[in-house]
Amino acid sequence: MAAQTGRPLDQFEDFFPIMADKLGEEGLMQELCNGFQLLMDPALGLITFESLKRNAALMGLDGLGDDELRLMIREGDLNGDGALNEEEFCILMVRLSPELMDGPRRWLDDAFQQAFGFELGLDH
C-alpha cells in the first residue's frame, strides 16, 4: 500500500487495486475509459495539461500543483506529443499503482489486448 501523505494521487494508488478486484477486467477498463473522457479536451480527444488542470477536481486530483500535473502528462506521454491519448492514460493509471502490478497480471494483459489490440507483457 502506498504511503499516506495526504496527496490525492497517493489515495488513488491505495484504492486502485481494490477497484480492480471489485470491477474485474472489463469494469476496470470501462472506468479507466470513463476517467479519460472526464479529463480530456473534447475538441482534441486528448488529455492536455490544460484539460487535466481544468478537470482534475473531478478525479480527486485538485490538490496537485501545476508541476505535478505536468509531470503526470510527461510520465504518461509515450508518443511524445505532449498529451495523453486514451491508451497512454490507461497505461499510466496502471503504472501508478504498484500494488496492482503485484496481483493478477494476466487479466490486465487480456484487458489491454481486448481494448487496444496489444498486450502489456506483464506476465513475463
Short mmCIF file of N, CA, C and O in Angstrom, two decimals:
data_model
loop_
_atom_site.label_atom_id
_atom_site.label_comp_id
_atom_site.label_asym_id
_atom_site.label_seq_id
_atom_site.Cartn_x
_atom_site.Cartn_y
_atom_site.Cartn_z
N MET A 1 0.84 -1.18 0.00
CA MET A 1 0.00 0.00 0.00
C MET A 1 0.88 1.24 0.00
O MET A 1 1.89 1.29 0.67
N ALA A 2 0.52 2.25 -0.77
CA ALA A 2 1.31 3.47 -0.86
C ALA A 2 1.28 4.21 0.46
O ALA A 2 0.32 4.16 1.21
N ALA A 3 2.36 4.90 0.74
CA ALA A 3 2.44 5.69 1.97
C ALA A 3 1.39 6.79 1.93
O ALA A 3 1.15 7.40 0.90
N GLN A 4 0.77 7.03 3.05
CA GLN A 4 -0.24 8.07 3.13
C GLN A 4 0.42 9.41 3.37
O GLN A 4 0.95 9.67 4.43
N THR A 5 0.42 10.28 2.38
CA THR A 5 0.97 11.62 2.53
C THR A 5 -0.13 12.65 2.46
O THR A 5 0.14 13.83 2.54
N GLY A 6 -1.36 12.21 2.24
CA GLY A 6 -2.46 13.13 2.15
C GLY A 6 -2.66 13.70 0.76
O GLY A 6 -3.57 14.45 0.52
N ARG A 7 -1.77 13.38 -0.18
CA ARG A 7 -1.92 13.85 -1.55
C ARG A 7 -2.93 12.98 -2.27
O ARG A 7 -2.96 11.79 -2.10
N PRO A 8 -3.76 13.59 -3.12
CA PRO A 8 -4.81 12.85 -3.83
C PRO A 8 -4.28 11.67 -4.64
O PRO A 8 -4.91 10.64 -4.71
N LEU A 9 -3.11 11.80 -5.28
CA LEU A 9 -2.58 10.72 -6.08
C LEU A 9 -2.26 9.51 -5.21
O LEU A 9 -2.49 8.37 -5.62
N ASP A 10 -1.76 9.73 -4.02
CA ASP A 10 -1.48 8.61 -3.11
C ASP A 10 -2.77 7.88 -2.76
O ASP A 10 -2.79 6.67 -2.65
N GLN A 11 -3.83 8.61 -2.55
CA GLN A 11 -5.11 7.99 -2.23
C GLN A 11 -5.60 7.17 -3.40
O GLN A 11 -6.14 6.10 -3.23
N PHE A 12 -5.40 7.67 -4.62
CA PHE A 12 -5.79 6.91 -5.81
C PHE A 12 -5.02 5.59 -5.84
O PHE A 12 -5.59 4.54 -6.06
N GLU A 13 -3.72 5.64 -5.58
CA GLU A 13 -2.91 4.44 -5.61
C GLU A 13 -3.40 3.43 -4.58
O GLU A 13 -3.37 2.24 -4.84
N ASP A 14 -3.84 3.88 -3.44
CA ASP A 14 -4.31 2.97 -2.40
C ASP A 14 -5.58 2.24 -2.82
O ASP A 14 -5.77 1.09 -2.48
N PHE A 15 -6.47 2.90 -3.54
CA PHE A 15 -7.76 2.31 -3.88
C PHE A 15 -7.81 1.62 -5.24
O PHE A 15 -8.74 0.89 -5.51
N PHE A 16 -6.83 1.84 -6.09
CA PHE A 16 -6.87 1.27 -7.43
C PHE A 16 -6.90 -0.26 -7.42
O PHE A 16 -7.72 -0.85 -8.14
N PRO A 17 -6.08 -0.94 -6.62
CA PRO A 17 -6.17 -2.41 -6.59
C PRO A 17 -7.53 -2.91 -6.11
O PRO A 17 -8.04 -3.92 -6.60
N ILE A 18 -8.14 -2.19 -5.19
CA ILE A 18 -9.46 -2.57 -4.69
C ILE A 18 -10.49 -2.41 -5.81
O ILE A 18 -11.33 -3.29 -6.02
N MET A 19 -10.39 -1.31 -6.55
CA MET A 19 -11.28 -1.10 -7.69
C MET A 19 -11.12 -2.23 -8.70
O MET A 19 -12.10 -2.77 -9.21
N ALA A 20 -9.87 -2.58 -9.00
CA ALA A 20 -9.60 -3.63 -9.98
C ALA A 20 -10.19 -4.96 -9.53
O ALA A 20 -10.80 -5.68 -10.33
N ASP A 21 -10.05 -5.25 -8.26
CA ASP A 21 -10.57 -6.51 -7.74
C ASP A 21 -12.10 -6.54 -7.79
O ASP A 21 -12.70 -7.54 -8.18
N LYS A 22 -12.73 -5.45 -7.43
CA LYS A 22 -14.20 -5.41 -7.38
C LYS A 22 -14.84 -5.32 -8.77
O LYS A 22 -15.89 -5.89 -9.00
N LEU A 23 -14.20 -4.60 -9.69
CA LEU A 23 -14.80 -4.36 -11.00
C LEU A 23 -14.48 -5.45 -12.03
O LEU A 23 -15.21 -5.61 -13.00
N GLY A 24 -13.38 -6.16 -11.83
CA GLY A 24 -12.95 -7.12 -12.84
C GLY A 24 -12.33 -6.38 -14.02
O GLY A 24 -12.33 -5.16 -14.09
N GLU A 25 -11.82 -7.14 -14.98
CA GLU A 25 -11.08 -6.51 -16.07
C GLU A 25 -11.95 -5.61 -16.95
O GLU A 25 -11.55 -4.50 -17.28
N GLU A 26 -13.14 -6.06 -17.31
CA GLU A 26 -13.99 -5.22 -18.16
C GLU A 26 -14.44 -3.97 -17.43
O GLU A 26 -14.44 -2.87 -18.00
N GLY A 27 -14.84 -4.11 -16.18
CA GLY A 27 -15.28 -2.97 -15.39
C GLY A 27 -14.17 -1.96 -15.17
O GLY A 27 -14.40 -0.74 -15.25
N LEU A 28 -12.98 -2.46 -14.89
CA LEU A 28 -11.84 -1.58 -14.68
C LEU A 28 -11.51 -0.81 -15.95
O LEU A 28 -11.32 0.41 -15.92
N MET A 29 -11.48 -1.49 -17.08
CA MET A 29 -11.19 -0.82 -18.35
C MET A 29 -12.26 0.23 -18.64
O MET A 29 -11.94 1.33 -19.10
N GLN A 30 -13.51 -0.08 -18.35
CA GLN A 30 -14.58 0.89 -18.58
C GLN A 30 -14.41 2.12 -17.69
O GLN A 30 -14.58 3.25 -18.13
N GLU A 31 -14.05 1.90 -16.43
CA GLU A 31 -13.83 3.02 -15.51
C GLU A 31 -12.64 3.86 -15.94
O GLU A 31 -12.67 5.09 -15.84
N LEU A 32 -11.58 3.21 -16.43
CA LEU A 32 -10.43 3.96 -16.93
C LEU A 32 -10.83 4.81 -18.14
O LEU A 32 -10.45 5.97 -18.25
N CYS A 33 -11.61 4.22 -19.03
CA CYS A 33 -12.08 4.97 -20.20
C CYS A 33 -12.99 6.12 -19.78
O CYS A 33 -12.90 7.22 -20.35
N ASN A 34 -13.83 5.91 -18.78
CA ASN A 34 -14.68 6.99 -18.26
C ASN A 34 -13.82 8.11 -17.67
O ASN A 34 -14.11 9.29 -17.87
N GLY A 35 -12.78 7.73 -16.94
CA GLY A 35 -11.86 8.72 -16.38
C GLY A 35 -11.19 9.54 -17.47
O GLY A 35 -11.05 10.76 -17.36
N PHE A 36 -10.78 8.86 -18.54
CA PHE A 36 -10.18 9.56 -19.66
C PHE A 36 -11.16 10.58 -20.24
O PHE A 36 -10.79 11.73 -20.50
N GLN A 37 -12.40 10.16 -20.44
CA GLN A 37 -13.42 11.05 -21.01
C GLN A 37 -13.61 12.30 -20.14
O GLN A 37 -13.81 13.39 -20.66
N LEU A 38 -13.57 12.13 -18.83
CA LEU A 38 -13.74 13.26 -17.91
C LEU A 38 -12.59 14.26 -18.01
O LEU A 38 -12.79 15.46 -17.84
N LEU A 39 -11.38 13.76 -18.24
CA LEU A 39 -10.19 14.61 -18.21
C LEU A 39 -9.77 15.17 -19.56
O LEU A 39 -9.02 16.13 -19.62
N MET A 40 -10.26 14.61 -20.63
CA MET A 40 -9.77 15.00 -21.96
C MET A 40 -10.36 16.33 -22.42
O MET A 40 -11.41 16.78 -21.97
N ASP A 41 -9.65 16.93 -23.36
CA ASP A 41 -10.14 18.11 -24.08
C ASP A 41 -11.03 17.57 -25.19
O ASP A 41 -10.55 16.86 -26.07
N PRO A 42 -12.35 17.85 -25.15
CA PRO A 42 -13.25 17.26 -26.13
C PRO A 42 -12.92 17.63 -27.58
O PRO A 42 -13.17 16.85 -28.49
N ALA A 43 -12.34 18.79 -27.80
CA ALA A 43 -12.01 19.21 -29.16
C ALA A 43 -10.83 18.42 -29.72
O ALA A 43 -10.76 18.16 -30.91
N LEU A 44 -9.91 18.01 -28.84
CA LEU A 44 -8.71 17.29 -29.28
C LEU A 44 -8.81 15.78 -29.09
O LEU A 44 -8.08 15.03 -29.72
N GLY A 45 -9.67 15.35 -28.16
CA GLY A 45 -9.75 13.93 -27.84
C GLY A 45 -8.53 13.43 -27.09
O GLY A 45 -8.21 12.25 -27.11
N LEU A 46 -7.83 14.36 -26.41
CA LEU A 46 -6.61 14.05 -25.67
C LEU A 46 -6.66 14.74 -24.32
O LEU A 46 -7.35 15.77 -24.16
N ILE A 47 -5.91 14.21 -23.38
CA ILE A 47 -5.73 14.91 -22.11
C ILE A 47 -4.51 15.80 -22.26
O ILE A 47 -3.40 15.32 -22.46
N THR A 48 -4.73 17.09 -22.20
CA THR A 48 -3.66 18.07 -22.25
C THR A 48 -3.43 18.59 -20.84
O THR A 48 -4.24 18.34 -19.94
N PHE A 49 -2.35 19.33 -20.65
CA PHE A 49 -2.13 19.93 -19.34
C PHE A 49 -3.33 20.80 -18.95
O PHE A 49 -3.81 20.73 -17.83
N GLU A 50 -3.81 21.58 -19.91
CA GLU A 50 -4.92 22.49 -19.63
C GLU A 50 -6.19 21.73 -19.25
O GLU A 50 -6.89 22.10 -18.30
N SER A 51 -6.49 20.64 -19.98
CA SER A 51 -7.71 19.89 -19.66
C SER A 51 -7.56 19.14 -18.33
O SER A 51 -8.51 19.03 -17.57
N LEU A 52 -6.34 18.66 -18.06
CA LEU A 52 -6.10 17.98 -16.79
C LEU A 52 -6.26 18.96 -15.63
O LEU A 52 -6.93 18.66 -14.64
N LYS A 53 -5.69 20.14 -15.78
CA LYS A 53 -5.80 21.15 -14.72
C LYS A 53 -7.26 21.57 -14.52
O LYS A 53 -7.73 21.68 -13.39
N ARG A 54 -7.97 21.77 -15.61
CA ARG A 54 -9.38 22.21 -15.56
C ARG A 54 -10.27 21.15 -14.91
O ARG A 54 -11.20 21.48 -14.18
N ASN A 55 -9.99 19.88 -15.14
CA ASN A 55 -10.88 18.81 -14.71
C ASN A 55 -10.31 17.95 -13.57
O ASN A 55 -10.94 16.96 -13.19
N ALA A 56 -9.16 18.30 -13.04
CA ALA A 56 -8.50 17.48 -12.02
C ALA A 56 -9.39 17.23 -10.80
O ALA A 56 -9.37 16.14 -10.23
N ALA A 57 -10.19 18.21 -10.42
CA ALA A 57 -11.04 18.06 -9.23
C ALA A 57 -12.05 16.93 -9.42
O ALA A 57 -12.45 16.27 -8.45
N LEU A 58 -12.47 16.67 -10.67
CA LEU A 58 -13.42 15.60 -10.93
C LEU A 58 -12.87 14.23 -10.56
O LEU A 58 -13.62 13.30 -10.27
N MET A 59 -11.55 14.10 -10.57
CA MET A 59 -10.89 12.83 -10.27
C MET A 59 -10.23 12.85 -8.89
O MET A 59 -9.47 11.95 -8.56
N GLY A 60 -10.48 13.90 -8.11
CA GLY A 60 -9.88 14.00 -6.79
C GLY A 60 -8.42 14.41 -6.83
O GLY A 60 -7.67 14.18 -5.89
N LEU A 61 -7.98 15.02 -7.93
CA LEU A 61 -6.58 15.43 -8.07
C LEU A 61 -6.39 16.93 -7.91
O LEU A 61 -5.36 17.46 -8.28
N ASP A 62 -7.38 17.60 -7.34
CA ASP A 62 -7.33 19.06 -7.24
C ASP A 62 -6.23 19.55 -6.30
O ASP A 62 -5.87 20.72 -6.34
N GLY A 63 -5.66 18.70 -5.49
CA GLY A 63 -4.57 19.09 -4.60
C GLY A 63 -3.21 19.09 -5.27
O GLY A 63 -2.22 19.50 -4.67
N LEU A 64 -3.15 18.64 -6.52
CA LEU A 64 -1.87 18.61 -7.22
C LEU A 64 -1.58 19.96 -7.86
O LEU A 64 -2.46 20.60 -8.42
N GLY A 65 -0.31 20.36 -7.79
CA GLY A 65 0.11 21.62 -8.39
C GLY A 65 0.39 21.46 -9.87
O GLY A 65 0.40 20.35 -10.41
N ASP A 66 0.65 22.60 -10.52
CA ASP A 66 0.92 22.59 -11.95
C ASP A 66 2.10 21.68 -12.31
O ASP A 66 2.05 20.96 -13.30
N ASP A 67 3.18 21.75 -11.52
CA ASP A 67 4.35 20.92 -11.81
C ASP A 67 4.02 19.44 -11.74
O ASP A 67 4.49 18.65 -12.56
N GLU A 68 3.21 19.04 -10.76
CA GLU A 68 2.83 17.63 -10.62
C GLU A 68 1.93 17.19 -11.77
O GLU A 68 2.06 16.07 -12.28
N LEU A 69 1.04 18.06 -12.21
CA LEU A 69 0.17 17.74 -13.34
C LEU A 69 0.99 17.62 -14.63
O LEU A 69 0.77 16.70 -15.43
N ARG A 70 1.95 18.53 -14.81
CA ARG A 70 2.83 18.44 -15.98
C ARG A 70 3.64 17.15 -15.95
O ARG A 70 3.85 16.52 -16.99
N LEU A 71 4.10 16.79 -14.77
CA LEU A 71 4.87 15.55 -14.63
C LEU A 71 4.03 14.34 -14.99
O LEU A 71 4.52 13.41 -15.65
N MET A 72 2.77 14.34 -14.59
CA MET A 72 1.87 13.23 -14.96
C MET A 72 1.75 13.12 -16.47
O MET A 72 1.83 12.01 -17.02
N ILE A 73 1.58 14.25 -17.14
CA ILE A 73 1.48 14.24 -18.59
C ILE A 73 2.78 13.71 -19.20
O ILE A 73 2.77 12.82 -20.05
N ARG A 74 3.91 14.24 -18.74
CA ARG A 74 5.21 13.80 -19.27
C ARG A 74 5.45 12.32 -19.03
O ARG A 74 5.93 11.61 -19.91
N GLU A 75 5.11 11.85 -17.83
CA GLU A 75 5.35 10.45 -17.49
C GLU A 75 4.51 9.50 -18.34
O GLU A 75 4.96 8.43 -18.71
N GLY A 76 3.30 9.90 -18.67
CA GLY A 76 2.42 9.02 -19.44
C GLY A 76 2.52 9.19 -20.94
O GLY A 76 2.02 8.35 -21.69
N ASP A 77 3.17 10.25 -21.40
CA ASP A 77 3.22 10.57 -22.83
C ASP A 77 4.23 9.67 -23.54
O ASP A 77 5.40 9.99 -23.63
N LEU A 78 3.75 8.57 -24.07
CA LEU A 78 4.63 7.60 -24.71
C LEU A 78 5.02 7.98 -26.14
O LEU A 78 6.07 7.58 -26.62
N ASN A 79 4.18 8.76 -26.81
CA ASN A 79 4.48 9.10 -28.21
C ASN A 79 5.08 10.49 -28.37
O ASN A 79 5.35 10.92 -29.49
N GLY A 80 5.29 11.21 -27.27
CA GLY A 80 5.99 12.49 -27.30
C GLY A 80 5.21 13.66 -27.85
O GLY A 80 5.80 14.69 -28.18
N ASP A 81 3.88 13.57 -27.90
CA ASP A 81 3.10 14.68 -28.44
C ASP A 81 2.68 15.71 -27.38
O ASP A 81 1.99 16.67 -27.68
N GLY A 82 3.08 15.49 -26.12
CA GLY A 82 2.77 16.45 -25.07
C GLY A 82 1.39 16.31 -24.47
O GLY A 82 0.94 17.16 -23.71
N ALA A 83 0.68 15.24 -24.81
CA ALA A 83 -0.67 14.99 -24.31
C ALA A 83 -0.83 13.48 -24.13
O ALA A 83 0.02 12.70 -24.53
N LEU A 84 -1.95 13.08 -23.50
CA LEU A 84 -2.23 11.66 -23.29
C LEU A 84 -3.44 11.25 -24.11
O LEU A 84 -4.50 11.85 -24.02
N ASN A 85 -3.25 10.20 -24.93
CA ASN A 85 -4.40 9.60 -25.57
C ASN A 85 -4.98 8.56 -24.60
O ASN A 85 -4.45 8.35 -23.52
N GLU A 86 -6.06 7.93 -24.97
CA GLU A 86 -6.73 7.01 -24.05
C GLU A 86 -5.83 5.85 -23.65
O GLU A 86 -5.78 5.46 -22.48
N GLU A 87 -5.11 5.31 -24.58
CA GLU A 87 -4.20 4.19 -24.31
C GLU A 87 -3.11 4.61 -23.32
O GLU A 87 -2.84 3.91 -22.34
N GLU A 88 -2.48 5.77 -23.56
CA GLU A 88 -1.43 6.26 -22.66
C GLU A 88 -1.98 6.51 -21.27
O GLU A 88 -1.31 6.21 -20.27
N PHE A 89 -3.18 7.06 -21.18
CA PHE A 89 -3.80 7.33 -19.88
C PHE A 89 -4.02 6.02 -19.12
O PHE A 89 -3.69 5.94 -17.93
N CYS A 90 -4.55 5.02 -19.77
CA CYS A 90 -4.81 3.74 -19.11
C CYS A 90 -3.52 3.09 -18.62
O CYS A 90 -3.45 2.59 -17.50
N ILE A 91 -2.49 3.13 -19.45
CA ILE A 91 -1.20 2.57 -19.06
C ILE A 91 -0.64 3.32 -17.87
O ILE A 91 -0.14 2.73 -16.91
N LEU A 92 -0.73 4.65 -17.89
CA LEU A 92 -0.23 5.46 -16.78
C LEU A 92 -0.96 5.12 -15.48
O LEU A 92 -0.33 4.96 -14.43
N MET A 93 -2.26 4.99 -15.53
CA MET A 93 -3.03 4.68 -14.32
C MET A 93 -2.62 3.32 -13.74
O MET A 93 -2.50 3.17 -12.53
N VAL A 94 -2.37 2.37 -14.59
CA VAL A 94 -1.91 1.05 -14.12
C VAL A 94 -0.51 1.17 -13.52
O VAL A 94 -0.23 0.62 -12.46
N ARG A 95 0.36 1.91 -14.19
CA ARG A 95 1.74 2.06 -13.70
C ARG A 95 1.80 2.79 -12.37
O ARG A 95 2.70 2.56 -11.57
N LEU A 96 0.85 3.68 -12.10
CA LEU A 96 0.86 4.44 -10.86
C LEU A 96 0.41 3.61 -9.66
O LEU A 96 0.44 4.10 -8.53
N SER A 97 0.01 2.38 -9.89
CA SER A 97 -0.44 1.53 -8.80
C SER A 97 0.45 0.30 -8.69
O SER A 97 0.15 -0.75 -9.24
N PRO A 98 1.57 0.40 -7.95
CA PRO A 98 2.47 -0.74 -7.83
C PRO A 98 1.81 -1.99 -7.24
O PRO A 98 2.13 -3.10 -7.64
N GLU A 99 0.88 -1.81 -6.31
CA GLU A 99 0.21 -2.97 -5.72
C GLU A 99 -0.60 -3.74 -6.74
O GLU A 99 -0.69 -4.95 -6.70
N LEU A 100 -1.19 -3.01 -7.68
CA LEU A 100 -1.95 -3.66 -8.72
C LEU A 100 -1.04 -4.56 -9.54
O LEU A 100 -1.43 -5.65 -9.94
N MET A 101 0.18 -4.13 -9.76
CA MET A 101 1.11 -4.90 -10.56
C MET A 101 1.56 -6.17 -9.84
O MET A 101 2.02 -7.11 -10.47
N ASP A 102 1.42 -6.22 -8.53
CA ASP A 102 1.76 -7.42 -7.78
C ASP A 102 0.68 -8.49 -7.90
O ASP A 102 0.92 -9.64 -7.60
N GLY A 103 -0.49 -8.11 -8.33
CA GLY A 103 -1.63 -9.02 -8.42
C GLY A 103 -1.69 -9.76 -9.74
O GLY A 103 -0.67 -10.02 -10.37
N PRO A 104 -2.91 -10.08 -10.18
CA PRO A 104 -3.09 -10.89 -11.39
C PRO A 104 -2.71 -10.12 -12.66
O PRO A 104 -3.47 -9.32 -13.17
N ARG A 105 -1.53 -10.39 -13.17
CA ARG A 105 -1.02 -9.69 -14.34
C ARG A 105 -1.65 -10.17 -15.64
O ARG A 105 -1.81 -9.42 -16.58
N ARG A 106 -2.01 -11.42 -15.72
CA ARG A 106 -2.54 -11.96 -16.97
C ARG A 106 -3.84 -11.29 -17.39
O ARG A 106 -4.03 -10.98 -18.55
N TRP A 107 -4.76 -11.04 -16.42
CA TRP A 107 -6.03 -10.44 -16.82
C TRP A 107 -5.85 -9.01 -17.30
O TRP A 107 -6.58 -8.53 -18.14
N LEU A 108 -4.83 -8.30 -16.78
CA LEU A 108 -4.55 -6.97 -17.29
C LEU A 108 -4.08 -7.03 -18.74
O LEU A 108 -4.50 -6.24 -19.58
N ASP A 109 -3.20 -7.99 -19.02
CA ASP A 109 -2.77 -8.18 -20.40
C ASP A 109 -3.96 -8.48 -21.30
O ASP A 109 -4.09 -7.94 -22.40
N ASP A 110 -4.84 -9.36 -20.84
CA ASP A 110 -6.03 -9.70 -21.62
C ASP A 110 -6.91 -8.49 -21.85
O ASP A 110 -7.42 -8.27 -22.96
N ALA A 111 -7.10 -7.68 -20.81
CA ALA A 111 -7.95 -6.49 -20.93
C ALA A 111 -7.36 -5.50 -21.94
O ALA A 111 -8.08 -4.95 -22.77
N PHE A 112 -6.06 -5.28 -21.88
CA PHE A 112 -5.44 -4.37 -22.83
C PHE A 112 -5.46 -4.95 -24.24
O PHE A 112 -5.63 -4.22 -25.22
N GLN A 113 -5.31 -6.26 -24.36
CA GLN A 113 -5.40 -6.91 -25.67
C GLN A 113 -6.78 -6.68 -26.27
O GLN A 113 -6.90 -6.32 -27.44
N GLN A 114 -7.81 -6.86 -25.47
CA GLN A 114 -9.18 -6.67 -25.97
C GLN A 114 -9.48 -5.19 -26.27
O GLN A 114 -10.11 -4.86 -27.25
N ALA A 115 -9.02 -4.30 -25.40
CA ALA A 115 -9.35 -2.89 -25.55
C ALA A 115 -8.51 -2.18 -26.62
O ALA A 115 -9.02 -1.35 -27.35
N PHE A 116 -7.22 -2.54 -26.69
CA PHE A 116 -6.31 -1.78 -27.54
C PHE A 116 -5.58 -2.63 -28.58
O PHE A 116 -4.83 -2.11 -29.38
N GLY A 117 -5.75 -3.95 -28.54
CA GLY A 117 -5.13 -4.80 -29.55
C GLY A 117 -3.69 -5.14 -29.30
O GLY A 117 -2.99 -5.60 -30.20
N PHE A 118 -3.20 -4.93 -28.08
CA PHE A 118 -1.83 -5.36 -27.75
C PHE A 118 -1.77 -5.75 -26.29
O PHE A 118 -2.62 -5.38 -25.49
N GLU A 119 -0.75 -6.55 -25.94
CA GLU A 119 -0.53 -6.94 -24.56
C GLU A 119 0.53 -6.06 -23.95
O GLU A 119 1.41 -5.56 -24.63
N LEU A 120 0.44 -5.88 -22.64
CA LEU A 120 1.46 -5.12 -21.91
C LEU A 120 2.69 -5.96 -21.64
O LEU A 120 3.74 -5.43 -21.32
N GLY A 121 2.56 -7.28 -21.71
CA GLY A 121 3.69 -8.16 -21.42
C GLY A 121 4.01 -8.24 -19.94
O GLY A 121 5.15 -8.33 -19.54
N LEU A 122 2.98 -8.21 -19.12
CA LEU A 122 3.16 -8.19 -17.67
C LEU A 122 3.40 -9.57 -17.06
O LEU A 122 3.85 -9.67 -15.93
N ASP A 123 3.11 -10.62 -17.81
CA ASP A 123 3.20 -11.95 -17.22
C ASP A 123 4.58 -12.56 -17.37
O ASP A 123 4.78 -13.71 -17.06
N HIS A 124 5.54 -11.81 -17.85
CA HIS A 124 6.89 -12.35 -18.05
C HIS A 124 7.80 -11.94 -16.95
O HIS A 124 7.73 -10.97 -16.36
#
